[in-house]
PDB file of C-alpha atoms in Angstrom:
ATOM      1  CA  UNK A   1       0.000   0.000   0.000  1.00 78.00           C
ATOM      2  CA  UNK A   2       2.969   2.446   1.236  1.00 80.00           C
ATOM      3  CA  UNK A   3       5.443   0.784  -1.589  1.00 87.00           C
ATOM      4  CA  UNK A   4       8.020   0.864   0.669  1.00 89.00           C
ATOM      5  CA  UNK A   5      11.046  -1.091   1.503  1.00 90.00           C
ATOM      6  CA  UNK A   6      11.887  -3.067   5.032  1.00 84.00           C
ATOM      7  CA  UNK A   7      13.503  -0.218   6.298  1.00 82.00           C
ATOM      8  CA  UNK A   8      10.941   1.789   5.794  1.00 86.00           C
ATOM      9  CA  UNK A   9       8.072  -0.338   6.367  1.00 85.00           C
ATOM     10  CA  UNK A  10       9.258  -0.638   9.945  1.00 84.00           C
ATOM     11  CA  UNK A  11       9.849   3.171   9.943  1.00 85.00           C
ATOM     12  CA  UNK A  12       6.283   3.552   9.134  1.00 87.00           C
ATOM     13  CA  UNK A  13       5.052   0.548  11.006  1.00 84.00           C
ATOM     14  CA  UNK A  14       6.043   2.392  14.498  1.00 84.00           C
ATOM     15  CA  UNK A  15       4.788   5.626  13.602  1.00 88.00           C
ATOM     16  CA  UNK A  16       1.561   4.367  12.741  1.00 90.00           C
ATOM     17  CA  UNK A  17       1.164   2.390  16.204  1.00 89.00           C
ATOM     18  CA  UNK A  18       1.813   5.984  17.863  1.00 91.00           C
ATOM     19  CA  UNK A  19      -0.616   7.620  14.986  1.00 94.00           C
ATOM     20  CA  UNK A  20      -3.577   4.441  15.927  1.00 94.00           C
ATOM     21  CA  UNK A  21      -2.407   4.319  19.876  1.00 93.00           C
ATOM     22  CA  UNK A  22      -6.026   5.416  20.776  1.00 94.00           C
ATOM     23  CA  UNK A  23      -7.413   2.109  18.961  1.00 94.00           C
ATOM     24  CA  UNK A  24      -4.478  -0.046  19.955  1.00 91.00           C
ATOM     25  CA  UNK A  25      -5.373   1.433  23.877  1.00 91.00           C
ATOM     26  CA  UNK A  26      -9.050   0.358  23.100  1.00 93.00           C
ATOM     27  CA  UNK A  27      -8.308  -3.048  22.036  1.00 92.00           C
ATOM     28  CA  UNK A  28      -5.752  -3.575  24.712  1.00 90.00           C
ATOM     29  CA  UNK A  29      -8.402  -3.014  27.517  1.00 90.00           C
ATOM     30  CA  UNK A  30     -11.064  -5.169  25.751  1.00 93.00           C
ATOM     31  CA  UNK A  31      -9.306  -8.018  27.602  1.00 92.00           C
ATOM     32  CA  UNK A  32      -9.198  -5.907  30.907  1.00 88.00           C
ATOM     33  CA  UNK A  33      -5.232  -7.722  31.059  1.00 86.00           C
ATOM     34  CA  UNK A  34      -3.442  -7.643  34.161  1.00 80.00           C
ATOM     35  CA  UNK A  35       0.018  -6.829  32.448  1.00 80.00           C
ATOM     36  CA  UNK A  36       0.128  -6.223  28.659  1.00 83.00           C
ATOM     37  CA  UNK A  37       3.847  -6.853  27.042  1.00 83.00           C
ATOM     38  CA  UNK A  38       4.876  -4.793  24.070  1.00 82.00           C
ATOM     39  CA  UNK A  39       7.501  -6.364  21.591  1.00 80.00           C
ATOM     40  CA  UNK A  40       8.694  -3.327  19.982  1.00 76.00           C
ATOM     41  CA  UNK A  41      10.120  -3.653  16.259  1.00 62.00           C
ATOM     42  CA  UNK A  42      13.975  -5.253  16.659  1.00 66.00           C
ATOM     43  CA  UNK A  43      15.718  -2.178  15.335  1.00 73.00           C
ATOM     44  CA  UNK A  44      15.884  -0.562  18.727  1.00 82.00           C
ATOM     45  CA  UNK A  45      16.610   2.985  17.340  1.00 80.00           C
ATOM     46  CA  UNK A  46      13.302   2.857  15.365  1.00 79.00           C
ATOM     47  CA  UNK A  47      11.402   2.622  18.309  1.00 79.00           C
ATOM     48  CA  UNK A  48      14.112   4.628  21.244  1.00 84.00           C
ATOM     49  CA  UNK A  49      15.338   7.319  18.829  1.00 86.00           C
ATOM     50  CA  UNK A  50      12.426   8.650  16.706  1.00 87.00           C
ATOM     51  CA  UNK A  51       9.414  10.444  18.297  1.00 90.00           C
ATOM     52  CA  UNK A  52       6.706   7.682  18.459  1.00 87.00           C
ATOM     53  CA  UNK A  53       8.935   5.523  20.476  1.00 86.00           C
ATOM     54  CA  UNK A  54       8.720   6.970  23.754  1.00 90.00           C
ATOM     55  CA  UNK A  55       5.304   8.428  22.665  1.00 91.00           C
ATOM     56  CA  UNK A  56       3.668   4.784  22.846  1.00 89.00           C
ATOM     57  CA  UNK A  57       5.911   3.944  25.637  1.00 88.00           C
ATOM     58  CA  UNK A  58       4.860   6.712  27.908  1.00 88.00           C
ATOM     59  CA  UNK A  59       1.039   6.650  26.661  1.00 89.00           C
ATOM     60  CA  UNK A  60      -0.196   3.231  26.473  1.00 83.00           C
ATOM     61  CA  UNK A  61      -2.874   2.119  28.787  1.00 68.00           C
ATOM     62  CA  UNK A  62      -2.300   2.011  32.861  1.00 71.00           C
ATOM     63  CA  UNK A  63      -0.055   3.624  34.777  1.00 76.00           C
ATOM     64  CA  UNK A  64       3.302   1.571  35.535  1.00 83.00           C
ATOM     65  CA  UNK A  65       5.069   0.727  32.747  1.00 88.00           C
ATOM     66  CA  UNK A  66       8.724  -0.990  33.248  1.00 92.00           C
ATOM     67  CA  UNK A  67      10.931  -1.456  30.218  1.00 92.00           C
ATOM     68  CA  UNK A  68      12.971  -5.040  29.974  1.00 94.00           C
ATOM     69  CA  UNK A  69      16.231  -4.755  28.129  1.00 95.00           C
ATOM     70  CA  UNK A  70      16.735  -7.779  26.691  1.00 95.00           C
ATOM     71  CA  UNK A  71      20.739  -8.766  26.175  1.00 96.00           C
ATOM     72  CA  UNK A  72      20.848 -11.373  24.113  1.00 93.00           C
ATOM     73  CA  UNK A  73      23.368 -13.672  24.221  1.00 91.00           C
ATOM     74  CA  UNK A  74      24.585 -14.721  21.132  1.00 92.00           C
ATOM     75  CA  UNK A  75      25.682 -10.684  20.289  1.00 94.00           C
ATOM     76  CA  UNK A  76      26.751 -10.346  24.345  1.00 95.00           C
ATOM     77  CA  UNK A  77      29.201 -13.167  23.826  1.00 95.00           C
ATOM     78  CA  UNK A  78      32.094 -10.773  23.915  1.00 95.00           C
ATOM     79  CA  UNK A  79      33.550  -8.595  25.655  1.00 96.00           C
ATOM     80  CA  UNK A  80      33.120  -5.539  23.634  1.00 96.00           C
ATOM     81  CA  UNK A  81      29.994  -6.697  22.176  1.00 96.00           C
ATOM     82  CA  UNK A  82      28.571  -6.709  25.803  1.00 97.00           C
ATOM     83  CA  UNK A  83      30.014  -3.410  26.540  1.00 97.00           C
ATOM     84  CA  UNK A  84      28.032  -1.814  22.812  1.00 96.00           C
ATOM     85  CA  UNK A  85      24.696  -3.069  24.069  1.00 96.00           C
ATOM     86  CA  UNK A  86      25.423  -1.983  27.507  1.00 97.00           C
ATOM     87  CA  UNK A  87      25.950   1.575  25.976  1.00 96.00           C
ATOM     88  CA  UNK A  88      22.570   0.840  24.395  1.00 94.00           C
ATOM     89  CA  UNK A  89      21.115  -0.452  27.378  1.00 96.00           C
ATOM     90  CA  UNK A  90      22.359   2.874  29.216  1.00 97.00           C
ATOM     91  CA  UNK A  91      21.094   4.604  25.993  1.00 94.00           C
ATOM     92  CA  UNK A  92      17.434   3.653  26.333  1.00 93.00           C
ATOM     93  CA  UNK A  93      17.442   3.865  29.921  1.00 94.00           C
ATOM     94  CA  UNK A  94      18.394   7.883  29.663  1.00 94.00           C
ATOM     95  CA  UNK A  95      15.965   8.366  26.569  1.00 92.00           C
ATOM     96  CA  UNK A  96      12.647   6.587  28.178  1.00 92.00           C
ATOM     97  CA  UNK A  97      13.239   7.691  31.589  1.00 92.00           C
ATOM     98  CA  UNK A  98      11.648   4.269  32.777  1.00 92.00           C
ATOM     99  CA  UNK A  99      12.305   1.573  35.183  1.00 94.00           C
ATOM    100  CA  UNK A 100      14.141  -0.652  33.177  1.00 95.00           C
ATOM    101  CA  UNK A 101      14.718  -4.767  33.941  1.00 97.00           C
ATOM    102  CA  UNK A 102      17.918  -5.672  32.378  1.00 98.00           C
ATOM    103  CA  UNK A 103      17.442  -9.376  31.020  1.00 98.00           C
ATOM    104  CA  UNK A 104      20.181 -11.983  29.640  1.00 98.00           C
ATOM    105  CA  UNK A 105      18.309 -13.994  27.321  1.00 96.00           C
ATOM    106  CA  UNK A 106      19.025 -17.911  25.553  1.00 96.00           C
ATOM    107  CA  UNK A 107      20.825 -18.513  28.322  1.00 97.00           C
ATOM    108  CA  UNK A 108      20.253 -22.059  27.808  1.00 96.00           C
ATOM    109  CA  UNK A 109      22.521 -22.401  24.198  1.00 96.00           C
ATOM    110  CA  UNK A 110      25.831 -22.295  26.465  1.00 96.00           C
ATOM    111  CA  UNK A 111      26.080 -22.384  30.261  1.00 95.00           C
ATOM    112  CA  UNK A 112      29.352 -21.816  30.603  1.00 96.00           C
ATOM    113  CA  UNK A 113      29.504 -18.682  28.543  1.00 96.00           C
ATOM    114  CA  UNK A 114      26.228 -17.341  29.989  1.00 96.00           C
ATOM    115  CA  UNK A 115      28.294 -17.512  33.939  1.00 97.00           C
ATOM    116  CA  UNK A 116      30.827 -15.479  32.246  1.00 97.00           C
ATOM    117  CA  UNK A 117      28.800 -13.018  31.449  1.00 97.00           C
ATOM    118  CA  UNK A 118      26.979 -12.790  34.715  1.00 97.00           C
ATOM    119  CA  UNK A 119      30.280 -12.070  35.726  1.00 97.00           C
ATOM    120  CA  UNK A 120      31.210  -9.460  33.738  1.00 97.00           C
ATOM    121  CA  UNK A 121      28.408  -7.589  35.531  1.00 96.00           C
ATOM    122  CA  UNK A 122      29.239  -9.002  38.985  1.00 96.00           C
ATOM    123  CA  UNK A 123      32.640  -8.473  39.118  1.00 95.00           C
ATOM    124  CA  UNK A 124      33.315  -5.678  36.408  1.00 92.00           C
ATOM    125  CA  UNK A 125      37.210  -6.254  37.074  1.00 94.00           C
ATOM    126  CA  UNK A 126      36.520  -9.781  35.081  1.00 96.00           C
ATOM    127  CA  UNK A 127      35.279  -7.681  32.024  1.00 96.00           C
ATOM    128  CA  UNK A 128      38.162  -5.161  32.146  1.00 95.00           C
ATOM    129  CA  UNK A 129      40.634  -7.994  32.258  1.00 95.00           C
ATOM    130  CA  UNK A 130      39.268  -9.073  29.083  1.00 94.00           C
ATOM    131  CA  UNK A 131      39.146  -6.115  27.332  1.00 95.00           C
ATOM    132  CA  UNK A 132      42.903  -5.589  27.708  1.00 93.00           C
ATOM    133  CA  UNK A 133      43.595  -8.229  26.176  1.00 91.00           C
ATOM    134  CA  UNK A 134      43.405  -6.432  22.973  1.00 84.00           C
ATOM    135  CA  UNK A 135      45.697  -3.609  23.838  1.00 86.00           C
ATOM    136  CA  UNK A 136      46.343  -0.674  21.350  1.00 84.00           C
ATOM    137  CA  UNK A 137      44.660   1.013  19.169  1.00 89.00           C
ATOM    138  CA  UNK A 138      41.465   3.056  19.225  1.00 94.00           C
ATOM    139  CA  UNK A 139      38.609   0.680  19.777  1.00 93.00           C
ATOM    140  CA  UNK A 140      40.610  -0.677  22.735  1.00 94.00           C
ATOM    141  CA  UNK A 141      41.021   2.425  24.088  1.00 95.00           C
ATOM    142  CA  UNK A 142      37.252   3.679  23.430  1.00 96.00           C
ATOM    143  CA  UNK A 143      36.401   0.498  25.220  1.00 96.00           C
ATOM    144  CA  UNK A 144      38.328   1.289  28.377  1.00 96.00           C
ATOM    145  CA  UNK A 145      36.981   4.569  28.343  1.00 96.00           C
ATOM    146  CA  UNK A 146      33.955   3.623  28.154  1.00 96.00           C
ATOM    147  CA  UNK A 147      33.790   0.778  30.763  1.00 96.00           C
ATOM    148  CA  UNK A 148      35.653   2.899  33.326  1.00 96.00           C
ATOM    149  CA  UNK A 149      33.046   5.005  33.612  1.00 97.00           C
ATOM    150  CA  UNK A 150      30.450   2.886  33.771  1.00 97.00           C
ATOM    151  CA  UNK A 151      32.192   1.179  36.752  1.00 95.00           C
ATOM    152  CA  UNK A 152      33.118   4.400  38.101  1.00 96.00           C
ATOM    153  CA  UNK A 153      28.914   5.621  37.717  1.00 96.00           C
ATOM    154  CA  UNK A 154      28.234   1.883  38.529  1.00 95.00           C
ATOM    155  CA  UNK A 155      25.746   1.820  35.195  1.00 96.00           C
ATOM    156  CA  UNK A 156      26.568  -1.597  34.139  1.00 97.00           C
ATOM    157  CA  UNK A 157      23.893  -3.594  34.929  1.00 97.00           C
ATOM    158  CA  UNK A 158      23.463  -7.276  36.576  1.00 97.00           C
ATOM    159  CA  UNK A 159      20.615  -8.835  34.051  1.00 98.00           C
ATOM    160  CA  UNK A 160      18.484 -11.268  35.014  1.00 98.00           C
ATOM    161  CA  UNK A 161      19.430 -14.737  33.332  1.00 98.00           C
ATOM    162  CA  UNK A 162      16.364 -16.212  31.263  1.00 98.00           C
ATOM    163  CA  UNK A 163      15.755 -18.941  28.516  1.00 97.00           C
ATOM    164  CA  UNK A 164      12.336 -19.184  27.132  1.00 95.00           C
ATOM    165  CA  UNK A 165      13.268 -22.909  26.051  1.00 96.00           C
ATOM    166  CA  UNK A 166      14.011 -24.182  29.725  1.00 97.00           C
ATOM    167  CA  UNK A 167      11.972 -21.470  31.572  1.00 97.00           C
ATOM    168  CA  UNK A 168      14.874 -21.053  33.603  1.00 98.00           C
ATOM    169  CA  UNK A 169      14.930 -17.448  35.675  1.00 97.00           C
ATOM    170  CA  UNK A 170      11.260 -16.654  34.534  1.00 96.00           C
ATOM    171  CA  UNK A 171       9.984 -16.689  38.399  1.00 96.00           C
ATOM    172  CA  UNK A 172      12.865 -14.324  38.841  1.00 97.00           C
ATOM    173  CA  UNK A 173      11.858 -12.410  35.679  1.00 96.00           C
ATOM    174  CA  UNK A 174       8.300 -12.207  36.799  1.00 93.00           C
ATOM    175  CA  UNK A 175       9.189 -11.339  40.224  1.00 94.00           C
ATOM    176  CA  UNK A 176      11.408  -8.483  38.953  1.00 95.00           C
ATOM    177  CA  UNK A 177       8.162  -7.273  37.202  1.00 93.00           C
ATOM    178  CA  UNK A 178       5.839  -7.272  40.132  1.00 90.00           C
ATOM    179  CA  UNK A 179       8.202  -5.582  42.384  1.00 92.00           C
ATOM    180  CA  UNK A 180       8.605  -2.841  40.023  1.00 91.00           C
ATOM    181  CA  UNK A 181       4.677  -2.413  38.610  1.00 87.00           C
ATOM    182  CA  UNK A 182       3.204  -3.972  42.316  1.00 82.00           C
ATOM    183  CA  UNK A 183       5.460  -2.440  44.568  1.00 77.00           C
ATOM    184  CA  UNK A 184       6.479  -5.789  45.493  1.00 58.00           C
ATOM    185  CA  UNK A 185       3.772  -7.986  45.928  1.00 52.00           C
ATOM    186  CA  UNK A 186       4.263 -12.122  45.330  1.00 51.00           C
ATOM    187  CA  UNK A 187       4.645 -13.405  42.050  1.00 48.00           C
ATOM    188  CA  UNK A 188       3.373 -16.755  40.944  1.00 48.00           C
ATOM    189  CA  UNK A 189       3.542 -19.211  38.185  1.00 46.00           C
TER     190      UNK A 189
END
């Protein structure tokens, strides 16, 4: 109808879910829902960066509204891939001005790996160690920047470890929820 191309297809896409919120709200509430989860499109500066974004995200029905970050783990693998979608983790966080649920995802695919990413987060020293590494140059040095002062403004987050496959963390997930939208009260299956 639009002749458009993916790009902008999903360009229009999310401004016409800000442009139709008011019928979107009305369908929403048909269902009177308890929570309502928003998948937003995967291009996270289509929906963070442009106008409608944090229009829908601010005016969708009911009041609390948390936002979960989702790291996944196949592009958090590394070292400075993790630190990039930390920056964009930080980067949404500052834009939406929202409570925001940090959230490893597919944790499941590799154990091992998904540990050392927890402790990146945990123990920050782990993920400077690995950075160094690769020593020289500018991305190195960008990188150190860049995680010093998120240690030093402690903004890199501990994620909550999920896998929709094994349902593993998903209590934890949906705890994390409640405590935020509830002010605290129990979560169950």
């Amino acid at each position: 109808e639009y002749e458009l191309g993916p790009n902008g297809a999903m360009v229009a896409a999310s401004d016409l879910i800000a442009v139709n919120l008011e019928k979107v709200k009305e369908d929403i509430e048909e269902y009177k829902p308890d929570y309502v989860i928003v998948d937003t499109p995967g291009q996270l500066e289509l929906f963070a960066f442009r106008e409608s974004g944090p229009y829908v995200a601010h005016n969708l029905s009911g009041e609390n509204r948390v936002v979960l970050f989702l790291f996944d783990f196949t592009i958090s693998s590394t070292p400075f891939n993790f630190l990039s979608t930390t920056l964009l983790y930080n980067s949404l966080k500052l834009r939406l001005n929202l409570p925001q649920i940090p959230v490893l995802t597919k944790i499941d695919m590799n154990r091992r790996m998904a540990k050392k990413i927890m402790d990146w987060c945990t123990d920050p020293h782990t993920l400077e160690k690995e950075i160094s590494v690769e020593k020289g140059g500018e991305r190195y040095l960008l990188a150190t920047e860049i995680f010093r002062a998120f240690s030093r403004l402690s903004l890199i987050p501990v994620p909550l470890p999920v896998s929709a496959i094994t349902w593993d963390g998903m209590l934890n997930l949906g705890s994390a929820i409640a405590n935020i939208l509830r002010g605290g009260e129990e979560y169950s299956e």
